[in-house]
Amino acid sequence: MVCPLREPVSDVFISDSSHTSRGEQRVFSRGVREHKLNFIQLSERPHDASMLGTSSLKVLLLAVAVGVYLIPSPIDPKPYTFEDPPPALDGPLAVNTRLQRGRRLFSGQLKGPESFTADQKGNIYTGTVDGKLWRISNESLTFITQTGRNIPECGMSTDYEPVCGRPHSLRLDRDGQLIVADSYQGLFKVDPWTGEKTLLHSSKEGADGIPFGFLNGLEISKNGTVFFTDSSSKWGRRHVRYEVLETNRLGRLLSYDPVTGRVRTLLDSLYMPNGFAFSPDEDFLLLAETSIAHVIKFWLKGPKAGTKEVVLNNMIGYPDNIRLSDRGTFLVGITTVRFRGRLFPPFLDLIGPYPAVKRFIVKLVPLGWYDVLLPKYGLILELGPDGEVIDSLHDPTGSLTWAVSDVFQQGTHYYLGNTDLPFLPVLEEWS
């Protein structure tokens, strides 16, 4: 049997006048019968195909939108509106390149040296994203200990941080021991020479029945009391983007008495409290509320003791650690800049008042993508005692550093912290 679509050519002839107005072509097979082969006109095919394609695309997009809408959001954001647009880049905030006048140390050896302290011999101490504590002496690096478990995966992903540990802030007490705030584990005492460590207070214990979720800043007062911040009782460090987008008030400033072991809550209902620094006389401290770009003053002595006030709001960026300089001023690392756009306000300003938009965004954008979207712009601020901006150092292209977490002065050198970068930037002088 011969297939109709494979008939011999010799058995078929096509009439010259066999085209109809609809594009049909008549084929005669030696008088047996007439076959009609319909050829769609070129002008008809794209129209019908595009109609079908458009309809299918609309159905697909609708299905995706409904699916995303039905997925529960991991965050429960609150509306927040910044008081004003970001300040203009003029006066003490004028753009410059003074933050580019430095160099990088230990490239590929230190990842995320967050904060620093130093002993009387000039040794520098820091903690990194892989859970390790280090001593820096004459630009040589010595491993001290690990706050968590030392496994091969440490430093490869934030998912391993609760196991490996993440030392954030550290200071030396009067006995020369390191007091370390590990974001996940709690407060440690570490011998900087032997590496012996003691857990002073675990995050699970917390304070007032609330476990610590994200230990962050730490300072030791002259009388030995340890002050520290818990940035969030809900989100850990590895979910810091959720904490910022949610804009909740679940942070606390606390104190630990090394003699009695007692932990007290000094301030609560704070917006992601981060680093802080005492005044020279320790009559107050300045503290960064990172998620809302604020710096507050908390009074420790005098008639205002126990009260707080906002001394700097509507900042040019989101503050991280605050350190006291030898000039009596306060040095602030800016983790992310908050600049005016040509057409739109800064991203968090734009979505701040709309919780539904925040919930939708976190469903679509994986956590690992947020860092890619952040500008590589380095910025540190110098503040006076009342929170006024008196100077700023910029690295507009990130040639030395960006996302500055700490500005630690040791002599004429300034060690610049960061949360994830694989090097340690150092300024030779404040110029």
Tab-separated table of C-alpha atoms in Angstrom:
chain	number	residue	atom	x	y	z
A	1	MET	CA	0.000	0.000	0.000
A	2	VAL	CA	1.318	3.451	-0.858
A	3	CYS	CA	1.022	6.161	1.731
A	4	PRO	CA	-1.027	9.126	0.402
A	5	LEU	CA	1.734	11.524	1.425
A	6	ARG	CA	4.329	9.562	-0.543
A	7	GLU	CA	2.556	9.198	-3.909
A	8	PRO	CA	4.882	8.957	-6.972
A	9	VAL	CA	5.520	12.306	-8.675
A	10	SER	CA	4.726	10.799	-12.065
A	11	ASP	CA	1.130	10.092	-10.997
A	12	VAL	CA	0.427	13.716	-10.091
A	13	PHE	CA	0.121	16.879	-12.087
A	14	ILE	CA	-0.885	20.297	-10.800
A	15	SER	CA	-3.100	22.586	-12.799
A	16	ASP	CA	-1.652	26.034	-13.355
A	17	SER	CA	-4.950	27.617	-12.425
A	18	SER	CA	-5.658	25.484	-9.375
A	19	HIS	CA	-5.071	28.130	-6.623
A	20	THR	CA	-8.176	29.397	-4.869
A	21	SER	CA	-8.603	32.658	-3.029
A	22	ARG	CA	-8.103	30.906	0.345
A	23	GLY	CA	-4.753	29.476	-0.588
A	24	GLU	CA	-6.139	26.048	-1.497
A	25	GLN	CA	-4.349	24.193	-4.255
A	26	ARG	CA	-6.149	21.532	-6.280
A	27	VAL	CA	-4.185	18.391	-7.079
A	28	PHE	CA	-5.473	15.905	-9.662
A	29	SER	CA	-4.341	12.298	-9.601
A	30	ARG	CA	-5.110	11.075	-13.145
A	31	GLY	CA	-8.840	11.779	-12.797
A	32	VAL	CA	-9.333	9.658	-9.739
A	33	ARG	CA	-10.240	12.373	-7.254
A	34	GLU	CA	-9.429	15.892	-6.192
A	35	HIS	CA	-7.341	16.538	-3.118
A	36	LYS	CA	-7.311	19.907	-1.384
A	37	LEU	CA	-4.089	20.939	0.335
A	38	ASN	CA	-4.594	24.033	2.454
A	39	PHE	CA	-1.606	26.368	2.616
A	40	ILE	CA	-1.997	29.034	5.268
A	41	GLN	CA	-1.239	32.456	3.913
A	42	LEU	CA	1.883	34.022	5.381
A	43	SER	CA	-0.155	37.029	6.451
A	44	GLU	CA	-2.490	34.831	8.539
A	45	ARG	CA	0.085	32.656	10.391
A	46	PRO	CA	1.875	35.273	12.595
A	47	HIS	CA	-1.396	36.819	13.707
A	48	ASP	CA	-2.911	33.531	14.871
A	49	ALA	CA	0.359	32.369	16.458
A	50	SER	CA	0.899	35.643	18.298
A	51	MET	CA	-2.670	35.568	19.604
A	52	LEU	CA	-2.109	32.053	20.942
A	53	GLY	CA	1.302	32.947	22.374
A	54	THR	CA	0.012	36.068	24.116
A	55	SER	CA	-2.884	34.193	25.683
A	56	SER	CA	-0.601	31.415	26.909
A	57	LEU	CA	1.844	33.920	28.367
A	58	LYS	CA	-0.930	35.734	30.224
A	59	VAL	CA	-2.186	32.467	31.695
A	60	LEU	CA	1.341	31.483	32.724
A	61	LEU	CA	2.063	34.847	34.366
A	62	LEU	CA	-1.249	34.767	36.191
A	63	ALA	CA	-0.532	31.262	37.474
A	64	VAL	CA	2.951	32.303	38.665
A	65	ALA	CA	1.592	35.438	40.351
A	66	VAL	CA	-1.100	33.463	42.168
A	67	GLY	CA	1.454	30.820	43.168
A	68	VAL	CA	3.881	33.404	44.573
A	69	TYR	CA	1.053	35.184	46.385
A	70	LEU	CA	-0.025	31.957	48.088
A	71	ILE	CA	3.506	31.117	49.294
A	72	PRO	CA	3.844	32.198	52.942
A	73	SER	CA	6.338	35.024	53.421
A	74	PRO	CA	9.200	34.342	55.878
A	75	ILE	CA	8.973	37.886	57.246
A	76	ASP	CA	6.292	39.902	59.000
A	77	PRO	CA	7.380	43.427	58.037
A	78	LYS	CA	6.287	46.641	59.660
A	79	PRO	CA	5.773	49.907	57.777
A	80	TYR	CA	8.528	52.448	58.238
A	81	THR	CA	8.868	55.865	56.642
A	82	PHE	CA	12.127	57.811	56.726
A	83	GLU	CA	11.686	61.357	57.934
A	84	ASP	CA	13.291	63.000	54.902
A	85	PRO	CA	15.269	62.178	51.770
A	86	PRO	CA	18.959	61.398	52.374
A	87	PRO	CA	21.154	64.428	53.076
A	88	ALA	CA	23.013	66.101	50.237
A	89	LEU	CA	26.623	65.133	49.567
A	90	ASP	CA	28.107	68.483	50.480
A	91	GLY	CA	29.879	70.112	53.418
A	92	PRO	CA	31.394	67.409	55.672
A	93	LEU	CA	29.676	64.767	53.513
A	94	ALA	CA	31.205	65.964	50.225
A	95	VAL	CA	32.455	63.142	48.022
A	96	ASN	CA	36.219	62.558	48.144
A	97	THR	CA	38.714	59.725	47.648
A	98	ARG	CA	40.449	59.851	51.029
A	99	LEU	CA	39.341	56.325	51.917
A	100	GLN	CA	41.304	54.982	48.948
A	101	ARG	CA	44.643	55.921	50.535
A	102	GLY	CA	45.307	52.603	52.189
A	103	ARG	CA	46.279	49.018	51.490
A	104	ARG	CA	44.914	45.529	51.889
A	105	LEU	CA	46.443	42.939	54.198
A	106	PHE	CA	46.016	39.156	54.326
A	107	SER	CA	44.083	38.875	51.042
A	108	GLY	CA	42.533	35.436	50.852
A	109	GLN	CA	43.534	34.647	54.465
A	110	LEU	CA	41.017	36.674	56.475
A	111	LYS	CA	37.364	36.678	55.459
A	112	GLY	CA	35.117	39.156	57.179
A	113	PRO	CA	37.264	40.621	59.982
A	114	GLU	CA	34.276	42.279	61.647
A	115	SER	CA	35.735	44.155	64.610
A	116	PHE	CA	39.044	44.713	66.403
A	117	THR	CA	40.766	45.267	69.705
A	118	ALA	CA	44.433	45.584	70.722
A	119	ASP	CA	46.627	44.853	73.718
A	120	GLN	CA	49.321	47.066	75.225
A	121	LYS	CA	52.001	45.462	73.051
A	122	GLY	CA	50.201	46.494	69.880
A	123	ASN	CA	48.846	43.065	68.941
A	124	ILE	CA	45.547	43.310	67.065
A	125	TYR	CA	42.740	40.775	67.583
A	126	THR	CA	39.800	40.039	65.300
A	127	GLY	CA	37.191	37.392	64.454
A	128	THR	CA	36.196	36.155	61.020
A	129	VAL	CA	33.217	34.696	59.224
A	130	ASP	CA	34.505	31.110	59.586
A	131	GLY	CA	34.223	31.292	63.389
A	132	LYS	CA	37.951	31.816	64.031
A	133	LEU	CA	39.782	34.262	66.301
A	134	TRP	CA	43.124	35.699	65.157
A	135	ARG	CA	46.076	37.674	66.490
A	136	ILE	CA	47.885	40.088	64.169
A	137	SER	CA	51.487	40.934	65.099
A	138	ASN	CA	53.747	42.928	62.786
A	139	GLU	CA	51.546	41.948	59.845
A	140	SER	CA	51.800	38.253	60.659
A	141	LEU	CA	48.706	36.172	61.368
A	142	THR	CA	48.257	33.660	64.216
A	143	PHE	CA	45.200	31.475	64.788
A	144	ILE	CA	43.936	31.520	68.397
A	145	THR	CA	40.800	29.366	68.570
A	146	GLN	CA	37.382	28.659	67.095
A	147	THR	CA	34.236	29.790	68.917
A	148	GLY	CA	32.227	26.896	67.467
A	149	ARG	CA	33.172	23.588	65.841
A	150	ASN	CA	36.029	23.627	63.349
A	151	ILE	CA	34.717	21.736	60.331
A	152	PRO	CA	35.806	22.007	56.662
A	153	GLU	CA	32.595	23.798	55.674
A	154	CYS	CA	33.252	26.769	57.975
A	155	GLY	CA	33.313	30.001	56.000
A	156	MET	CA	31.858	28.439	52.861
A	157	SER	CA	28.239	29.342	53.580
A	158	THR	CA	26.319	31.243	56.240
A	159	ASP	CA	24.275	28.064	56.734
A	160	TYR	CA	27.200	26.650	58.746
A	161	GLU	CA	27.614	29.688	61.005
A	162	PRO	CA	25.438	28.381	63.863
A	163	VAL	CA	27.770	25.355	64.023
A	164	CYS	CA	31.102	27.065	63.335
A	165	GLY	CA	30.349	30.239	65.284
A	166	ARG	CA	30.681	33.848	64.194
A	167	PRO	CA	32.679	36.126	66.551
A	168	HIS	CA	31.398	39.632	65.985
A	169	SER	CA	32.769	42.012	68.585
A	170	LEU	CA	35.635	41.419	71.011
A	171	ARG	CA	37.443	43.434	73.679
A	172	LEU	CA	40.191	42.802	76.252
A	173	ASP	CA	39.222	42.897	79.911
A	174	ARG	CA	41.414	44.108	82.787
A	175	ASP	CA	43.044	40.661	83.070
A	176	GLY	CA	44.087	40.619	79.423
A	177	GLN	CA	41.421	38.073	78.468
A	178	LEU	CA	39.354	38.429	75.327
A	179	ILE	CA	35.612	38.859	75.877
A	180	VAL	CA	33.886	37.818	72.678
A	181	ALA	CA	30.297	38.214	71.480
A	182	ASP	CA	29.613	35.295	69.160
A	183	SER	CA	26.492	35.972	67.135
A	184	TYR	CA	25.087	32.485	67.722
A	185	GLN	CA	26.825	30.948	70.720
A	186	GLY	CA	26.847	33.703	73.352
A	187	LEU	CA	29.498	35.517	75.408
A	188	PHE	CA	32.945	33.893	75.692
A	189	LYS	CA	36.129	34.523	77.630
A	190	VAL	CA	39.197	33.484	75.630
A	191	ASP	CA	42.865	33.381	76.587
A	192	PRO	CA	44.539	35.157	73.635
A	193	TRP	CA	47.735	33.103	73.973
A	194	THR	CA	46.554	29.589	74.785
A	195	GLY	CA	43.197	29.698	73.018
A	196	GLU	CA	41.420	28.316	76.078
A	197	LYS	CA	37.798	29.461	75.975
A	198	THR	CA	34.982	29.616	78.523
A	199	LEU	CA	31.319	30.213	77.733
A	200	LEU	CA	30.217	32.954	80.120
A	201	HIS	CA	26.592	33.211	79.069
A	202	SER	CA	24.895	31.237	76.308
A	203	SER	CA	22.503	32.658	73.754
A	204	LYS	CA	19.987	30.012	74.760
A	205	GLU	CA	19.879	31.464	78.290
A	206	GLY	CA	19.356	34.970	76.950
A	207	ALA	CA	17.782	37.494	79.296
A	208	ASP	CA	14.337	37.960	80.812
A	209	GLY	CA	13.233	34.633	79.360
A	210	ILE	CA	14.096	35.656	75.788
A	211	PRO	CA	17.036	33.876	74.087
A	212	PHE	CA	19.586	35.932	72.188
A	213	GLY	CA	19.113	35.765	68.433
A	214	PHE	CA	21.949	37.899	67.084
A	215	LEU	CA	24.702	39.078	69.444
A	216	ASN	CA	26.540	41.947	67.797
A	217	GLY	CA	28.273	44.914	69.484
A	218	LEU	CA	30.301	44.744	72.701
A	219	GLU	CA	32.213	47.141	74.975
A	220	ILE	CA	33.721	46.843	78.470
A	221	SER	CA	33.377	49.735	80.869
A	222	LYS	CA	36.123	50.900	83.209
A	223	ASN	CA	34.552	49.013	86.132
A	224	GLY	CA	34.614	45.741	84.151
A	225	THR	CA	30.925	45.553	83.227
A	226	VAL	CA	30.368	44.068	79.759
A	227	PHE	CA	27.836	45.921	77.611
A	228	PHE	CA	26.536	44.194	74.488
A	229	THR	CA	23.725	44.264	71.939
A	230	ASP	CA	21.328	41.596	70.752
A	231	SER	CA	20.321	42.900	67.330
A	232	SER	CA	17.259	40.687	67.084
A	233	SER	CA	15.524	38.055	69.162
A	234	LYS	CA	14.018	36.681	65.935
A	235	TRP	CA	16.626	36.671	63.150
A	236	GLY	CA	20.197	35.419	63.352
A	237	ARG	CA	23.148	36.997	61.555
A	238	ARG	CA	22.753	34.802	58.488
A	239	HIS	CA	19.270	36.274	58.009
A	240	VAL	CA	20.295	39.881	58.554
A	241	ARG	CA	18.612	40.929	55.278
A	242	TYR	CA	15.298	39.732	56.656
A	243	GLU	CA	15.926	41.722	59.819
A	244	VAL	CA	16.530	44.914	57.832
A	245	LEU	CA	13.526	44.437	55.545
A	246	GLU	CA	11.215	43.518	58.393
A	247	THR	CA	12.145	46.723	60.286
A	248	ASN	CA	11.040	45.305	63.621
A	249	ARG	CA	11.869	46.518	67.119
A	250	LEU	CA	13.195	43.303	68.645
A	251	GLY	CA	16.681	44.460	69.600
A	252	ARG	CA	18.176	45.091	73.048
A	253	LEU	CA	21.113	46.697	74.804
A	254	LEU	CA	22.233	44.563	77.753
A	255	SER	CA	24.944	44.313	80.403
A	256	TYR	CA	26.788	41.363	81.947
A	257	ASP	CA	28.371	41.504	85.404
A	258	PRO	CA	31.484	39.264	85.333
A	259	VAL	CA	31.441	38.936	89.146
A	260	THR	CA	27.839	37.823	89.634
A	261	GLY	CA	27.117	36.553	86.133
A	262	ARG	CA	23.929	38.609	86.082
A	263	VAL	CA	22.568	39.856	82.736
A	264	ARG	CA	20.366	42.955	82.686
A	265	THR	CA	18.341	44.542	79.893
A	266	LEU	CA	19.158	48.249	79.702
A	267	LEU	CA	17.125	49.135	76.592
A	268	ASP	CA	14.637	47.166	74.562
A	269	SER	CA	12.373	47.746	71.537
A	270	LEU	CA	15.343	48.905	69.469
A	271	TYR	CA	15.655	48.794	65.674
A	272	MET	CA	18.545	46.385	65.071
A	273	PRO	CA	20.968	47.817	67.658
A	274	ASN	CA	24.509	47.293	66.445
A	275	GLY	CA	27.851	48.759	67.533
A	276	PHE	CA	28.282	51.428	70.209
A	277	ALA	CA	30.985	53.372	72.015
A	278	PHE	CA	31.344	55.031	75.405
A	279	SER	CA	32.117	58.702	75.736
A	280	PRO	CA	35.560	59.452	77.218
A	281	ASP	CA	34.016	59.913	80.684
A	282	GLU	CA	31.531	57.080	80.209
A	283	ASP	CA	28.624	59.355	81.036
A	284	PHE	CA	26.842	58.213	77.867
A	285	LEU	CA	27.242	55.922	74.890
A	286	LEU	CA	26.361	56.359	71.225
A	287	LEU	CA	24.611	53.384	69.651
A	288	ALA	CA	23.730	52.591	66.027
A	289	GLU	CA	20.220	51.496	65.081
A	290	THR	CA	21.201	50.052	61.731
A	291	SER	CA	17.902	49.234	60.036
A	292	ILE	CA	16.547	52.803	60.328
A	293	ALA	CA	19.846	54.721	59.873
A	294	HIS	CA	19.819	56.240	63.383
A	295	VAL	CA	22.366	56.927	66.087
A	296	ILE	CA	21.005	57.296	69.609
A	297	LYS	CA	22.585	58.555	72.823
A	298	PHE	CA	21.975	56.500	75.965
A	299	TRP	CA	22.809	58.279	79.202
A	300	LEU	CA	24.680	56.259	81.841
A	301	LYS	CA	25.271	58.984	84.427
A	302	GLY	CA	23.763	62.263	85.566
A	303	PRO	CA	20.165	63.473	85.702
A	304	LYS	CA	19.328	61.803	82.364
A	305	ALA	CA	20.747	58.392	83.336
A	306	GLY	CA	18.695	55.554	81.896
A	307	THR	CA	17.135	57.671	79.135
A	308	LYS	CA	17.849	57.796	75.410
A	309	GLU	CA	17.552	60.344	72.636
A	310	VAL	CA	18.117	60.362	68.890
A	311	VAL	CA	21.182	62.452	68.027
A	312	LEU	CA	21.486	61.593	64.332
A	313	ASN	CA	18.736	60.421	62.025
A	314	ASN	CA	18.161	60.330	58.293
A	315	MET	CA	21.776	59.274	57.814
A	316	ILE	CA	23.588	59.011	54.498
A	317	GLY	CA	23.963	55.265	55.083
A	318	TYR	CA	23.290	52.443	57.502
A	319	PRO	CA	25.674	52.556	60.501
A	320	ASP	CA	27.474	49.507	61.852
A	321	ASN	CA	30.105	49.780	64.609
A	322	ILE	CA	30.971	53.027	66.405
A	323	ARG	CA	34.450	53.535	67.890
A	324	LEU	CA	36.052	56.297	69.923
A	325	SER	CA	39.049	58.009	68.322
A	326	ASP	CA	42.039	59.529	70.140
A	327	ARG	CA	40.549	62.928	69.281
A	328	GLY	CA	37.470	62.234	71.394
A	329	THR	CA	35.297	61.892	68.303
A	330	PHE	CA	33.267	58.881	67.176
A	331	LEU	CA	34.138	56.914	64.029
A	332	VAL	CA	31.258	55.137	62.293
A	333	GLY	CA	31.515	52.437	59.646
A	334	ILE	CA	28.768	52.618	57.024
A	335	THR	CA	27.734	49.159	55.894
A	336	THR	CA	25.556	50.355	52.984
A	337	VAL	CA	25.201	53.849	51.570
A	338	ARG	CA	21.821	55.545	51.227
A	339	PHE	CA	22.166	57.966	48.350
A	340	ARG	CA	19.510	59.837	46.443
A	341	GLY	CA	18.715	58.388	43.030
A	342	ARG	CA	18.199	60.424	39.877
A	343	LEU	CA	14.628	59.225	39.444
A	344	PHE	CA	13.758	57.257	42.572
A	345	PRO	CA	14.547	57.419	46.289
A	346	PRO	CA	16.829	54.775	47.847
A	347	PHE	CA	15.421	51.255	47.691
A	348	LEU	CA	14.568	50.871	51.392
A	349	ASP	CA	13.075	54.369	51.465
A	350	LEU	CA	10.886	53.405	48.519
A	351	ILE	CA	9.508	50.136	49.917
A	352	GLY	CA	9.621	51.055	53.621
A	353	PRO	CA	5.973	52.123	54.002
A	354	TYR	CA	4.629	49.048	52.179
A	355	PRO	CA	4.776	45.735	54.101
A	356	ALA	CA	3.017	43.862	51.280
A	357	VAL	CA	5.780	44.839	48.858
A	358	LYS	CA	8.442	43.646	51.305
A	359	ARG	CA	6.682	40.319	51.777
A	360	PHE	CA	6.476	39.845	48.005
A	361	ILE	CA	10.147	40.738	47.414
A	362	VAL	CA	11.548	38.175	49.835
A	363	LYS	CA	9.529	35.467	48.089
A	364	LEU	CA	11.192	36.277	44.764
A	365	VAL	CA	14.750	37.266	45.643
A	366	PRO	CA	17.028	34.658	47.311
A	367	LEU	CA	19.079	35.902	50.268
A	368	GLY	CA	22.331	35.368	48.395
A	369	TRP	CA	21.334	37.884	45.731
A	370	TYR	CA	21.053	40.903	48.006
A	371	ASP	CA	24.812	41.443	48.298
A	372	VAL	CA	25.100	41.534	44.504
A	373	LEU	CA	22.605	44.414	44.404
A	374	LEU	CA	24.487	46.545	46.953
A	375	PRO	CA	26.792	49.322	45.681
A	376	LYS	CA	30.535	48.932	46.240
A	377	TYR	CA	30.950	52.295	47.913
A	378	GLY	CA	33.179	52.721	50.959
A	379	LEU	CA	32.206	55.343	53.543
A	380	ILE	CA	33.112	56.191	57.138
A	381	LEU	CA	31.862	59.121	59.209
A	382	GLU	CA	33.365	61.103	62.055
A	383	LEU	CA	30.848	62.391	64.592
A	384	GLY	CA	31.074	64.907	67.383
A	385	PRO	CA	29.777	64.192	70.920
A	386	ASP	CA	26.281	65.364	69.993
A	387	GLY	CA	26.113	63.190	66.894
A	388	GLU	CA	26.929	65.939	64.410
A	389	VAL	CA	28.814	64.890	61.269
A	390	ILE	CA	32.180	66.672	61.207
A	391	ASP	CA	34.026	64.672	58.549
A	392	SER	CA	33.707	61.763	56.127
A	393	LEU	CA	36.065	59.574	54.106
A	394	HIS	CA	34.852	58.086	50.819
A	395	ASP	CA	35.896	55.319	48.447
A	396	PRO	CA	33.411	55.872	45.582
A	397	THR	CA	34.639	52.932	43.496
A	398	GLY	CA	35.420	50.465	46.275
A	399	SER	CA	39.051	50.303	45.198
A	400	LEU	CA	40.201	49.782	48.798
A	401	THR	CA	37.024	48.641	50.535
A	402	TRP	CA	33.270	48.934	50.891
A	403	ALA	CA	30.580	47.808	53.374
A	404	VAL	CA	32.697	49.083	56.299
A	405	SER	CA	31.744	47.498	59.629
A	406	ASP	CA	34.377	48.974	61.964
A	407	VAL	CA	36.938	51.800	62.131
A	408	PHE	CA	39.502	50.911	64.792
A	409	GLN	CA	42.339	53.310	65.494
A	410	GLN	CA	45.682	51.933	66.661
A	411	GLY	CA	48.267	54.710	66.754
A	412	THR	CA	48.224	56.382	63.358
A	413	HIS	CA	46.693	53.327	61.646
A	414	TYR	CA	42.990	52.659	61.118
A	415	TYR	CA	41.839	49.065	60.701
A	416	LEU	CA	38.650	48.844	58.647
A	417	GLY	CA	36.318	45.951	59.365
A	418	ASN	CA	33.878	44.217	57.058
A	419	THR	CA	31.438	41.344	57.351
A	420	ASP	CA	32.357	39.170	54.357
A	421	LEU	CA	35.247	40.577	52.290
A	422	PRO	CA	38.393	38.385	52.043
A	423	PHE	CA	40.952	40.968	53.164
A	424	LEU	CA	41.786	43.525	55.846
A	425	PRO	CA	41.946	47.176	54.670
A	426	VAL	CA	44.207	49.538	56.618
A	427	LEU	CA	44.561	53.317	56.427
A	428	GLU	CA	48.036	54.584	57.270
A	429	GLU	CA	46.649	57.865	58.605
A	430	TRP	CA	43.504	59.987	58.786
A	431	SER	CA	44.123	62.382	55.932
